Tab-separated table of C-alpha atoms in Angstrom:
chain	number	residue	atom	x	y	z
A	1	UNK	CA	214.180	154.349	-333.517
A	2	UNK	CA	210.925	155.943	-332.230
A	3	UNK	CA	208.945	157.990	-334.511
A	4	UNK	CA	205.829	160.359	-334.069
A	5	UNK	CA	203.753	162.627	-335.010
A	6	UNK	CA	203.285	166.022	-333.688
A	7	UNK	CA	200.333	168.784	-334.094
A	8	UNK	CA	200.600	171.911	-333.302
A	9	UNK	CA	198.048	174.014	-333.118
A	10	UNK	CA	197.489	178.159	-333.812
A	11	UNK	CA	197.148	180.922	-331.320
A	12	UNK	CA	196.068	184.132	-330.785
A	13	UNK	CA	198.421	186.677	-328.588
A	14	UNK	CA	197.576	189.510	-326.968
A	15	UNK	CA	193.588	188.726	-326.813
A	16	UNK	CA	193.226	192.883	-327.538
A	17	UNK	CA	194.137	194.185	-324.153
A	18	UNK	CA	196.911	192.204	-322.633
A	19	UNK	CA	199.732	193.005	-325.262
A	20	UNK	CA	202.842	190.377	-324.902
A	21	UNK	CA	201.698	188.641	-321.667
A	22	UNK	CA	198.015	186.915	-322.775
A	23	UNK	CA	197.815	184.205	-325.220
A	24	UNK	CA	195.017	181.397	-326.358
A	25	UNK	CA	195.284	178.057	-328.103
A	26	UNK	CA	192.425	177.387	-331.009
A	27	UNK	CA	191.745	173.771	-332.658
A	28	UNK	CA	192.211	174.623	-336.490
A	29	UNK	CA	194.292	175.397	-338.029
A	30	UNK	CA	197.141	173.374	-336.547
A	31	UNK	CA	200.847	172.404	-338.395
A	32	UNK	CA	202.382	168.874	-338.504
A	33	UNK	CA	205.638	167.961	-337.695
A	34	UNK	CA	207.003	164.113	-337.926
A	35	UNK	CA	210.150	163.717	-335.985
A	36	UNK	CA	212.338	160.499	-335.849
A	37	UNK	CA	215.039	160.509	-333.296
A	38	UNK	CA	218.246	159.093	-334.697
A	39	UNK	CA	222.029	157.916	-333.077
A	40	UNK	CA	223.759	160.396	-335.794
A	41	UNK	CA	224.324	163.832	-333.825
A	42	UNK	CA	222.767	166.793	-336.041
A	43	UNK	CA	219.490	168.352	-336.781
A	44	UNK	CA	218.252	167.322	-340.200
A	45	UNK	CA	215.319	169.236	-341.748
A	46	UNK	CA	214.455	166.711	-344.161
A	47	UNK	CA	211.166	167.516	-346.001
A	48	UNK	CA	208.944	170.986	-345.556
A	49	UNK	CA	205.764	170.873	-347.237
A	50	UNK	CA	202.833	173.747	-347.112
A	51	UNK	CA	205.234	176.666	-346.554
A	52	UNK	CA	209.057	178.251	-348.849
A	53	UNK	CA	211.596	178.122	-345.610
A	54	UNK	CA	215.137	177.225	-345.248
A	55	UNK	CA	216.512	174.328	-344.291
A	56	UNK	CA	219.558	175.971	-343.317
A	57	UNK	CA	219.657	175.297	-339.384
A	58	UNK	CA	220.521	178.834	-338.620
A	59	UNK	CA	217.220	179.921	-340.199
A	60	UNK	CA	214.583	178.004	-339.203
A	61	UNK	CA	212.929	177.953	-335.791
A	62	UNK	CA	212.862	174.405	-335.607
A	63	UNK	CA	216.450	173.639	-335.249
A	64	UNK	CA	217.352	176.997	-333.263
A	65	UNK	CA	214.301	176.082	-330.609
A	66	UNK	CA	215.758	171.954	-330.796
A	67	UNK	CA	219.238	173.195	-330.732
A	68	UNK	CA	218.705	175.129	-327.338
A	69	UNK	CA	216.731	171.821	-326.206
A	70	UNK	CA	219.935	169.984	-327.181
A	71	UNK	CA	222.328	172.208	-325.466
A	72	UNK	CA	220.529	171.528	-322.244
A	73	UNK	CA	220.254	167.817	-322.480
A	74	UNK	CA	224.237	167.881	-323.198
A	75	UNK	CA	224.079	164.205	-324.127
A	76	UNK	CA	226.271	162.753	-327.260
A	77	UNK	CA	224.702	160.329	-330.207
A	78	UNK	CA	221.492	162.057	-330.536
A	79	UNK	CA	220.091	162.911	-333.480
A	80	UNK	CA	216.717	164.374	-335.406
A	81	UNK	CA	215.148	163.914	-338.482
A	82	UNK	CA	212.544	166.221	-338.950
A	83	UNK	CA	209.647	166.569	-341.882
A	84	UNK	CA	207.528	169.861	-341.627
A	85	UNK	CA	203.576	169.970	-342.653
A	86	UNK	CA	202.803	173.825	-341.889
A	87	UNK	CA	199.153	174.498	-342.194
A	88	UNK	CA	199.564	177.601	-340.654
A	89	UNK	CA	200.768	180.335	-343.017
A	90	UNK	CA	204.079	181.994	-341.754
A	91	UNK	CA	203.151	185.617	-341.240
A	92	UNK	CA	199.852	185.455	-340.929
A	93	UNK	CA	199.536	186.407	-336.903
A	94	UNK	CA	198.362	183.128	-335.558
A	95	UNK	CA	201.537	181.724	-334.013
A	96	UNK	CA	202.708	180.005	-337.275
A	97	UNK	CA	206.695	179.858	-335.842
A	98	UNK	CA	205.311	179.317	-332.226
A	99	UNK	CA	203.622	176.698	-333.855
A	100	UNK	CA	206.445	174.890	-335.469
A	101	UNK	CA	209.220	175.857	-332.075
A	102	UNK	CA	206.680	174.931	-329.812
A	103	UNK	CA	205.629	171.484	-331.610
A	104	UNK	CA	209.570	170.507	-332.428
A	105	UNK	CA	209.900	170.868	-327.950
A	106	UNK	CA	207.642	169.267	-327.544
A	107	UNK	CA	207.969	166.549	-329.895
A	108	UNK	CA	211.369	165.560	-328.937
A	109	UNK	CA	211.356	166.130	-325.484
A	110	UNK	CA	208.709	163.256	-325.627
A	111	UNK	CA	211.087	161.230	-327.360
A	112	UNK	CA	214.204	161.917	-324.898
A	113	UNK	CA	212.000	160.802	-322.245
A	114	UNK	CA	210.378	163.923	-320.693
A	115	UNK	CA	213.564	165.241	-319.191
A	116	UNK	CA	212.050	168.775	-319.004
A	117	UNK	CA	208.717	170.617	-317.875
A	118	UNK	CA	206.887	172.698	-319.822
A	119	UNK	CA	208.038	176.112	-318.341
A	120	UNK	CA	211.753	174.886	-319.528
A	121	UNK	CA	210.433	173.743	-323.064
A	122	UNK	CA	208.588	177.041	-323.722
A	123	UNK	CA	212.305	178.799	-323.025
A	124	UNK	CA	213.751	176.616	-325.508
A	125	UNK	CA	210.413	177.332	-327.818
A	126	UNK	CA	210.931	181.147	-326.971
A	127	UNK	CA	214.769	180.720	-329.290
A	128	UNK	CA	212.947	180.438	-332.072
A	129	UNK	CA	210.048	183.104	-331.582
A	130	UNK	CA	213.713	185.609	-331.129
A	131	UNK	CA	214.159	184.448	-334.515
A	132	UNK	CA	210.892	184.977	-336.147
A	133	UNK	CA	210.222	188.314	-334.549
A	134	UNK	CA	213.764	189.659	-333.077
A	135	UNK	CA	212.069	189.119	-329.489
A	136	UNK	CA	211.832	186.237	-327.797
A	137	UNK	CA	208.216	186.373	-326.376
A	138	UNK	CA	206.162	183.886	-325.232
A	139	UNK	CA	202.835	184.489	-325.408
A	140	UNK	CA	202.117	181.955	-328.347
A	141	UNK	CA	204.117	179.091	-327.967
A	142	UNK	CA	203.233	179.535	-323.901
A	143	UNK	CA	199.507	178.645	-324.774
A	144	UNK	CA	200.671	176.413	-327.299
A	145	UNK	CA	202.418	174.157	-324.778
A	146	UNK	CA	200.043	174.355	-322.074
A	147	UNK	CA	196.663	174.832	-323.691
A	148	UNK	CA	193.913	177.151	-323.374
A	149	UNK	CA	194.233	180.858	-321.864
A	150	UNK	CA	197.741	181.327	-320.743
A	151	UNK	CA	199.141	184.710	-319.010
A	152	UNK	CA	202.917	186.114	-318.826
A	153	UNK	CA	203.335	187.362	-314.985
A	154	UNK	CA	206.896	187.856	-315.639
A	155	UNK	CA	209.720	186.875	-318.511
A	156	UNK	CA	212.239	187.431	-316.032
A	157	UNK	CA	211.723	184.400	-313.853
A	158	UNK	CA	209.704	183.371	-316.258
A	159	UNK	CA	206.141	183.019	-314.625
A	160	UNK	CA	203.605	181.710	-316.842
A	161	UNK	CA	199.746	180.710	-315.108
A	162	UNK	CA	196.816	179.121	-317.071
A	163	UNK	CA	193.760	180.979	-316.857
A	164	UNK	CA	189.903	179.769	-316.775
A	165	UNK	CA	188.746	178.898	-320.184
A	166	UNK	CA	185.132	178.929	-320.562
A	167	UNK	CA	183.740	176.291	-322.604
A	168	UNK	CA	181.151	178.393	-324.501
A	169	UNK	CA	183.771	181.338	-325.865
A	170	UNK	CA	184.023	180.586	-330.088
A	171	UNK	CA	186.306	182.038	-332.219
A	172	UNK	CA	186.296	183.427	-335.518
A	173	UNK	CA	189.320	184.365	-336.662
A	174	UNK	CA	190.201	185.566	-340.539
A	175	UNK	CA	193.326	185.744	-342.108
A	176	UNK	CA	193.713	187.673	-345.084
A	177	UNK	CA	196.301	186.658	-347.529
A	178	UNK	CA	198.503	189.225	-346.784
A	179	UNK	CA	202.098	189.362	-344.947
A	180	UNK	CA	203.048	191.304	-341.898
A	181	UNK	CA	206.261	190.617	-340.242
A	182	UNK	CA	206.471	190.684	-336.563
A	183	UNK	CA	209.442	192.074	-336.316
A	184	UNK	CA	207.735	195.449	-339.081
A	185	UNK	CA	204.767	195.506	-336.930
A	186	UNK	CA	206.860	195.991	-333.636
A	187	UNK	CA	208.786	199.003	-334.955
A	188	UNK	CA	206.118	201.391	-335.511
A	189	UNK	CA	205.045	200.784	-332.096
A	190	UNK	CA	205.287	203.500	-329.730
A	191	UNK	CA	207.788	203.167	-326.991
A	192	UNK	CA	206.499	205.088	-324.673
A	193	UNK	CA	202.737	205.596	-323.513
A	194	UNK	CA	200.525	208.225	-321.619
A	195	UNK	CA	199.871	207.421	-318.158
A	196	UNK	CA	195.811	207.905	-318.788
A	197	UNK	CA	196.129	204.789	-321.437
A	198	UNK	CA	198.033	202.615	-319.098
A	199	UNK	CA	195.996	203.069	-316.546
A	200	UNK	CA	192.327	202.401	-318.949
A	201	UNK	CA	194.971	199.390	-320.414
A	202	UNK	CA	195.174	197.759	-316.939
A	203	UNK	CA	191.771	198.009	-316.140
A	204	UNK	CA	190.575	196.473	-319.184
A	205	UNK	CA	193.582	193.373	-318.924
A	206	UNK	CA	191.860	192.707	-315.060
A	207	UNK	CA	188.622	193.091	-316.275
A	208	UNK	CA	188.869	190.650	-318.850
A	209	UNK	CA	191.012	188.206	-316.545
A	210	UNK	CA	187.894	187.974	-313.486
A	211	UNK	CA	185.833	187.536	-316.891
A	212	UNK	CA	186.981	184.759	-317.276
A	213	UNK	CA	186.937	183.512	-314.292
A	214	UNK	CA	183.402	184.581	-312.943
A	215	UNK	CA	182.110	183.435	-316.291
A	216	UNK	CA	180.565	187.020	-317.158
A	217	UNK	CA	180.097	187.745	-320.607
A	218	UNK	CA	179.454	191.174	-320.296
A	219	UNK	CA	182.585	192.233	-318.365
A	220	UNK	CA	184.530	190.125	-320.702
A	221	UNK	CA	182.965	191.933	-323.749
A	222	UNK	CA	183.306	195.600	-321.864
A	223	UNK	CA	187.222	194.561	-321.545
A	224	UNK	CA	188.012	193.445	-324.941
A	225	UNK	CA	189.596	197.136	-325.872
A	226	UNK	CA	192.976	197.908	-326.622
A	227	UNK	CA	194.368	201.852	-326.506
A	228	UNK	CA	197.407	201.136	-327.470
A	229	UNK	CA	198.595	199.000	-329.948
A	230	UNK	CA	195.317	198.325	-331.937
A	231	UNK	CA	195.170	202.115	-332.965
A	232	UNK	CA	198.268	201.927	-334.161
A	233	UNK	CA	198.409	198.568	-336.158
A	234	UNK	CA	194.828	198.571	-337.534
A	235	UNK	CA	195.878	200.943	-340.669
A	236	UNK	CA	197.832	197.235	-342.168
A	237	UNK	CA	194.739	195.333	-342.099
A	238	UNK	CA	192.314	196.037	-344.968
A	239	UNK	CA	188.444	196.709	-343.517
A	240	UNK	CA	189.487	196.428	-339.960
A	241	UNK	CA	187.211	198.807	-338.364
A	242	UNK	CA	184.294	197.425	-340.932
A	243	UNK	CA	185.298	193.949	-339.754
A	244	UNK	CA	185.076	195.055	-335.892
A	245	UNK	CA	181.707	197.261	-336.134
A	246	UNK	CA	179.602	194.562	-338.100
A	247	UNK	CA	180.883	191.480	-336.277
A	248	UNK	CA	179.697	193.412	-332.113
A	249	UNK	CA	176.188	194.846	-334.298
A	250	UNK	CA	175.351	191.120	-334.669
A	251	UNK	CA	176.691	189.846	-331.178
A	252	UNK	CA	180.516	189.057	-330.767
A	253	UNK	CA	181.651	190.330	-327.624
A	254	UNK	CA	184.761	191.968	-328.904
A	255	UNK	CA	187.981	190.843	-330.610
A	256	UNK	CA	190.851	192.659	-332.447
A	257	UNK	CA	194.273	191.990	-334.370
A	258	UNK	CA	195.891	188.545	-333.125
A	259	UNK	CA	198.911	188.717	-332.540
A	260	UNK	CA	200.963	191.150	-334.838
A	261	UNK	CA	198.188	191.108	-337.704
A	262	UNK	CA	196.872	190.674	-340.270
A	263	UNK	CA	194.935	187.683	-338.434
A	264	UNK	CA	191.662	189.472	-337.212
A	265	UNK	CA	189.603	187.449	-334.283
A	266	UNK	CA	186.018	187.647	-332.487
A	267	UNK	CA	184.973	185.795	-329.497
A	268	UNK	CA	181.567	184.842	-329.054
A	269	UNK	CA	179.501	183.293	-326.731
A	270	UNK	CA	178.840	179.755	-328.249
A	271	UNK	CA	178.985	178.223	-331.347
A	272	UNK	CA	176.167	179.764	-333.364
A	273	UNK	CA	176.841	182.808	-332.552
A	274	UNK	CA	180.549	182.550	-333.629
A	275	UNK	CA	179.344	180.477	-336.819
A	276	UNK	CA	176.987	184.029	-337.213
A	277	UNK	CA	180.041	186.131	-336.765
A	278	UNK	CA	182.399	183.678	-339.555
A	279	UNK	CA	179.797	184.779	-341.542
A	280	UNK	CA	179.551	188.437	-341.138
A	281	UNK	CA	183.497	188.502	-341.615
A	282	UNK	CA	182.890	186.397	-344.760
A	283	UNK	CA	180.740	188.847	-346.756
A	284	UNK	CA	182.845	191.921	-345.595
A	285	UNK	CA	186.020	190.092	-347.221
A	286	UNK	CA	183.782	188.601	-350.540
A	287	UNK	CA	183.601	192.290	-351.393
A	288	UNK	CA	187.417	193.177	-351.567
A	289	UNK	CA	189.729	191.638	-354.136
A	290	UNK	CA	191.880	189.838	-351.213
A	291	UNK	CA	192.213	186.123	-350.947
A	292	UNK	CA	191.536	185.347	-347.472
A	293	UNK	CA	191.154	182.247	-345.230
A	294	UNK	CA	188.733	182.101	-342.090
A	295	UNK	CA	187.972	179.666	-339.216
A	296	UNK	CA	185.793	179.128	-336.136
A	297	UNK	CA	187.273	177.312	-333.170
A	298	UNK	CA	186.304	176.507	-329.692
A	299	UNK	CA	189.308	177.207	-327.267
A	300	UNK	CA	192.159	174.457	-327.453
A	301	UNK	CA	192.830	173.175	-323.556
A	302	UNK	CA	195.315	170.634	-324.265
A	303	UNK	CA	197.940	172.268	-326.433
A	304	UNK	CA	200.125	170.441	-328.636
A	305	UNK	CA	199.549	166.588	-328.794
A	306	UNK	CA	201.423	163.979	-330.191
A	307	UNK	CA	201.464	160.417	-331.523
A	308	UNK	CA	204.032	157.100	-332.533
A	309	UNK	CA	204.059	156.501	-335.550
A	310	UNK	CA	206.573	153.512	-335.004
């Protein structure tokens, strides 16, 4: 029986402005998942290295975003085995679940022989984001699947389209060594929101999309504001405003929380300026007595790839 090797890598949702419906794939960090496909029926976590989670079926995202795979394919004497290699630190606002239910889709749809397309295997992905975070969004393991800058148009039918990903945008992302819980940062979000910021919200989310696409660093950086979640959220992430201040004084063209915190990101316009910004974040975080982790990626286009091992 066929086995391979999967890696998965990180993203950032939300990109400041475009809360639940914009998303982006990075290169590192990434999680690896090694998935034989068996004739025994059942979903067997066997090994999870990197990372305390169950291996209780009805816990982990990996067998609730296989199992709704499974139901779909509806055929008997097919079975996983399944060894998880997270590199990504659960709760740490870089798509560490959309990570692992993206990757396990992905993975064994391979190995069934492609019977789905990617907007089906992100549904089946998005079962195990409702675990994670009580909702089952899709703006990580949407850019995940597909690669690069992904947006939501709609959840319900689910419309996802791939944006323009410039080559020279950088990130630099740090993740302090702290937990926030997607599901804790959701609930002390406002649920309802002054016309005025809507309206400045929506500018800024078009803005930043003909960015993008007209290559114009300036409108990109102008757009890279959020007035509504961001004000809310930045009190859980230590130095957040320091972080934000020192890293545009020096160049960045924005950034903000990724995701649901307590990941912090920066895009830049090419790599020494992001490797400038890394460093900027770096001495801010040397100062406080928080362990901390920190990266700088170019965009990932591809998404999750995948290899045999036999």
């Amino acid at each position: 029986m066929k086995i391979i090797k999967v890696i998965a890598p990180a993203t950032i949702a939300n990109i400041v402005c475009g809360f639940d419906v914009l998303g982006l794939a990075v290169n590192i960090p990434n999680d690896e998942i090694i998935i034989k496909i068996t004739n025994i029926p059942g979903i067997k976590i066997k090994k999870i290295f990197g990372a305390k989670l169950s291996k209780n079926k009805k816990k982990n995202v990996i067998s609730i975003a296989l199992q709704a795979l499974l139901n779909k394919y509806k055929k008997a004497n097919i079975g996983f085995d399944i060894e998880i290699y997270k590199k990504i630190k659960p709760g740490s606002g870089i798509g560490s679940s959309a990570a692992s239910a993206a990757g396990i889709v992905v993975g064994a749809n391979y190995l069934l022989g492609n019977p789905f397309n990617k907007i089906e295997l992100i549904k089946f992905a998005m079962e195990g984001e409702r675990l994670a975070g009580g909702v089952p969004h899709a703006d990580n393991v949407a850019p995940a699947i597909i690669g690069g800058i992904t947006l939501i148009r709609s959840y319900k039918p689910l419309d996802i389209i791939s944006l323009r990903s410039p080559d020279n945008i950088w990130i630099s992302i740090l993740h302090p060594e702290i937990e926030i819980k997607t599901s804790d940062a959701r609930k002390i979000l406002k649920h309802k929101i002054l016309m005025n910021e809507a309206i400045k919200q929506w500018g800024n989310l078009g803005a930043l999309i003909a960015g993008l696409y007209k290559e114009d660093y300036s409108i990109i950086s102008r757009s890279l504001e959020d007035v509504i979640i961001e004000p809310i959220r930045a009190i859980l992430i230590p130095a957040f405003n320091e972080l934000k201040i020192n890293c545009k004084s020096i160049g960045a063209l924005g950034g903000g929380i990724s995701g649901s915190g307590p990941s912090v990101f920066m895009l830049s316009n090419g790599k020494k300026k992001a490797e400038l910004v890394t460093n900027v974040m770096k001495k801010i975080y040397s100062k406080l007595e928080l362990k901390y982790k920190i990266y700088t990626s170019s965009i990932n286009k591809t998404g999750i790839v995948y290899y045999e091992l036999i």
